[in-house]
Tab-separated table of C-alpha atoms in Angstrom:
chain	number	residue	atom	x	y	z
L	252	MET	CA	9.530	-19.458	4.807
L	253	PHE	CA	8.692	-16.174	3.042
L	254	ASN	CA	10.903	-15.100	0.159
L	255	HIS	CA	9.347	-11.746	-0.705
L	256	ILE	CA	7.226	-9.446	1.453
L	257	LEU	CA	5.020	-6.743	-0.027
L	258	VAL	CA	4.178	-3.766	2.201
L	259	PRO	CA	1.417	-1.534	0.814
L	260	VAL	CA	1.604	1.896	2.481
L	261	ASP	CA	-0.483	5.044	2.492
L	262	GLY	CA	1.447	7.166	4.981
L	263	SER	CA	-0.884	6.320	7.878
L	264	LYS	CA	0.292	5.152	11.286
L	265	PRO	CA	-1.011	1.591	10.719
L	266	SER	CA	0.885	1.320	7.424
L	267	MET	CA	4.097	2.479	9.102
L	268	LEU	CA	3.541	-0.098	11.867
L	269	ALA	CA	3.173	-2.681	9.095
L	270	ALA	CA	6.521	-1.547	7.669
L	271	HIS	CA	8.148	-2.118	11.077
L	272	LYS	CA	6.597	-5.615	11.240
L	273	ALA	CA	7.759	-6.383	7.695
L	274	ALA	CA	11.302	-5.349	8.647
L	275	GLU	CA	11.229	-7.741	11.617
L	276	LEU	CA	9.925	-10.590	9.458
L	277	SER	CA	12.484	-9.885	6.747
L	278	LYS	CA	15.298	-10.203	9.262
L	279	VAL	CA	13.921	-13.506	10.548
L	280	PHE	CA	13.264	-15.090	7.148
L	281	GLY	CA	15.857	-13.278	5.012
L	282	SER	CA	13.026	-12.037	2.791
L	283	ALA	CA	13.226	-9.370	0.136
L	284	VAL	CA	10.908	-6.423	0.830
L	285	THR	CA	9.007	-4.236	-1.587
L	286	ALA	CA	6.943	-1.262	-0.417
L	287	VAL	CA	4.230	0.118	-2.686
L	288	TYR	CA	2.061	3.210	-2.588
L	289	VAL	CA	-0.849	2.973	-5.020
L	290	VAL	CA	-2.101	6.106	-6.762
L	291	ASP	CA	-5.279	6.352	-8.829
L	292	PRO	CA	-3.931	7.985	-12.017
L	293	TYR	CA	-7.362	8.939	-13.336
L	294	PRO	CA	-9.506	10.167	-10.437
L	295	PHE	CA	-11.376	12.588	-12.692
L	296	THR	CA	-12.431	10.057	-15.342
L	297	GLY	CA	-15.840	10.931	-16.701
L	298	VAL	CA	-15.818	14.445	-15.242
L	299	GLY	CA	-14.828	16.207	-18.468
L	300	ALA	CA	-11.951	18.005	-20.132
L	301	ASP	CA	-12.317	21.031	-17.833
L	302	PHE	CA	-10.487	19.092	-15.135
L	303	ALA	CA	-7.302	18.354	-17.125
L	304	TYR	CA	-5.390	21.005	-15.184
L	305	GLY	CA	-6.814	19.675	-11.927
L	306	GLN	CA	-5.657	16.188	-12.833
L	307	SER	CA	-2.113	17.416	-13.412
L	308	GLN	CA	-2.101	19.093	-9.999
L	309	TYR	CA	-3.595	15.973	-8.433
L	310	LEU	CA	-0.922	13.709	-9.930
L	311	SER	CA	1.848	15.992	-8.675
L	312	ALA	CA	0.377	16.067	-5.174
L	313	ALA	CA	-0.314	12.302	-5.153
L	314	THR	CA	3.211	11.504	-6.311
L	315	ALA	CA	4.696	13.789	-3.654
L	316	GLU	CA	2.545	12.126	-0.986
L	317	ALA	CA	3.594	8.690	-2.240
L	318	ASN	CA	7.273	9.624	-2.156
L	319	THR	CA	6.944	10.984	1.394
L	320	ALA	CA	5.369	7.729	2.596
L	321	LEU	CA	7.921	5.599	0.753
L	322	ASP	CA	10.792	7.679	2.170
L	323	ALA	CA	9.413	6.955	5.650
L	324	VAL	CA	9.421	3.234	4.855
L	325	LYS	CA	13.009	3.476	3.579
L	326	ALA	CA	14.010	5.092	6.881
L	327	ILE	CA	12.317	2.290	8.851
L	328	MET	CA	14.046	-0.368	6.764
L	329	ASP	CA	17.429	1.401	6.906
L	330	GLU	CA	17.174	1.566	10.693
L	331	ALA	CA	16.480	-2.182	10.765
L	332	GLY	CA	19.264	-2.926	8.269
L	333	VAL	CA	16.822	-4.320	5.702
L	334	PRO	CA	17.098	-3.444	2.004
L	335	VAL	CA	13.814	-2.359	0.444
L	336	LYS	CA	12.621	-1.679	-3.068
L	337	THR	CA	9.972	1.045	-3.332
L	338	LEU	CA	7.365	1.491	-6.047
L	339	VAL	CA	4.592	3.900	-6.848
L	340	GLY	CA	1.867	1.687	-8.278
L	341	GLU	CA	-1.255	2.633	-10.158
L	342	GLY	CA	-4.791	1.405	-9.792
L	343	HIS	CA	-8.251	2.839	-10.195
L	344	ALA	CA	-8.996	0.844	-7.054
L	345	VAL	CA	-6.155	0.703	-4.534
L	346	HIS	CA	-6.569	-3.002	-3.839
L	347	GLU	CA	-6.205	-3.793	-7.545
L	348	GLY	CA	-2.898	-1.922	-7.641
L	349	ILE	CA	-1.712	-3.836	-4.583
L	350	VAL	CA	-2.674	-7.206	-6.081
L	351	ARG	CA	-1.054	-6.333	-9.425
L	352	THR	CA	2.155	-5.299	-7.636
L	353	MET	CA	2.121	-8.448	-5.503
L	354	GLU	CA	1.899	-10.570	-8.641
L	355	SER	CA	4.544	-8.629	-10.564
L	356	VAL	CA	7.173	-8.774	-7.791
L	357	GLY	CA	6.323	-12.353	-6.818
L	358	ALA	CA	5.498	-11.563	-3.203
L	359	ASP	CA	4.459	-14.532	-1.079
L	360	LEU	CA	3.390	-12.466	1.955
L	361	VAL	CA	1.545	-9.152	2.223
L	362	VAL	CA	1.995	-7.137	5.414
L	363	MET	CA	-0.402	-4.221	5.586
L	364	GLY	CA	-1.915	-1.854	8.065
L	365	SER	CA	-5.607	-1.452	8.699
L	366	GLN	CA	-7.478	1.537	10.080
L	367	GLY	CA	-10.016	-0.780	11.702
L	368	ARG	CA	-13.064	1.133	10.491
L	369	ARG	CA	-16.420	-0.193	11.578
L	370	GLY	CA	-20.094	0.339	10.898
L	371	LEU	CA	-21.238	3.118	8.591
L	372	GLU	CA	-17.705	4.451	8.100
L	373	LYS	CA	-16.591	1.048	6.776
L	374	LEU	CA	-19.670	0.784	4.575
L	375	MET	CA	-19.109	4.245	3.078
L	376	LEU	CA	-15.315	4.147	2.734
L	377	GLY	CA	-14.807	0.417	2.213
L	378	SER	CA	-11.807	-1.543	3.322
L	379	VAL	CA	-8.743	-1.895	1.139
L	380	THR	CA	-7.460	-4.602	3.471
L	381	GLN	CA	-10.673	-6.589	3.201
L	382	ARG	CA	-10.598	-6.357	-0.592
L	383	VAL	CA	-6.964	-7.507	-0.695
L	384	LEU	CA	-7.813	-10.440	1.582
L	385	GLY	CA	-10.547	-11.480	-0.835
L	386	ALA	CA	-8.372	-11.169	-3.937
L	387	VAL	CA	-5.102	-12.913	-3.069
L	388	ARG	CA	-4.010	-16.469	-2.471
L	389	VAL	CA	-1.001	-15.650	-0.302
L	390	PRO	CA	-0.939	-14.982	3.434
L	391	VAL	CA	-1.808	-11.455	4.526
L	392	LEU	CA	-0.659	-10.147	7.912
L	393	VAL	CA	-2.912	-7.297	9.030
L	394	VAL	CA	-1.345	-4.839	11.464
L	395	ARG	CA	-3.497	-2.543	13.565
L	396	GLU	CA	-2.677	0.232	16.019
């Protein structure tokens, strides 16, 4: 039913639960799995040249964080016996990076975790999951704690 599952991760517990769910679904449907961690490559845009060194440090730290999360997904998939391709995507907005990755790998299902923020916290921080839901035309399975 699903040929390719995309699992966006951020290292959080809900995203790791989503990776477990994606592994289960992959075994049932024989789906390929791609995990992506999206990094904003230009978080200091418009701040000025004084932050060039800060941007370099940021990119190193963000890439290390991405690799740690993706290594955790690899371990989950290895334990389940499911092959996984991992990518570090880029996007000024995380949901845009997820959608771009979904399109480029040809995913027909997105399995992602959600923090379940509500009220003012949701208003201030937004919801990547909600933005993905509004931007894609494929099924999205939302996994919560």
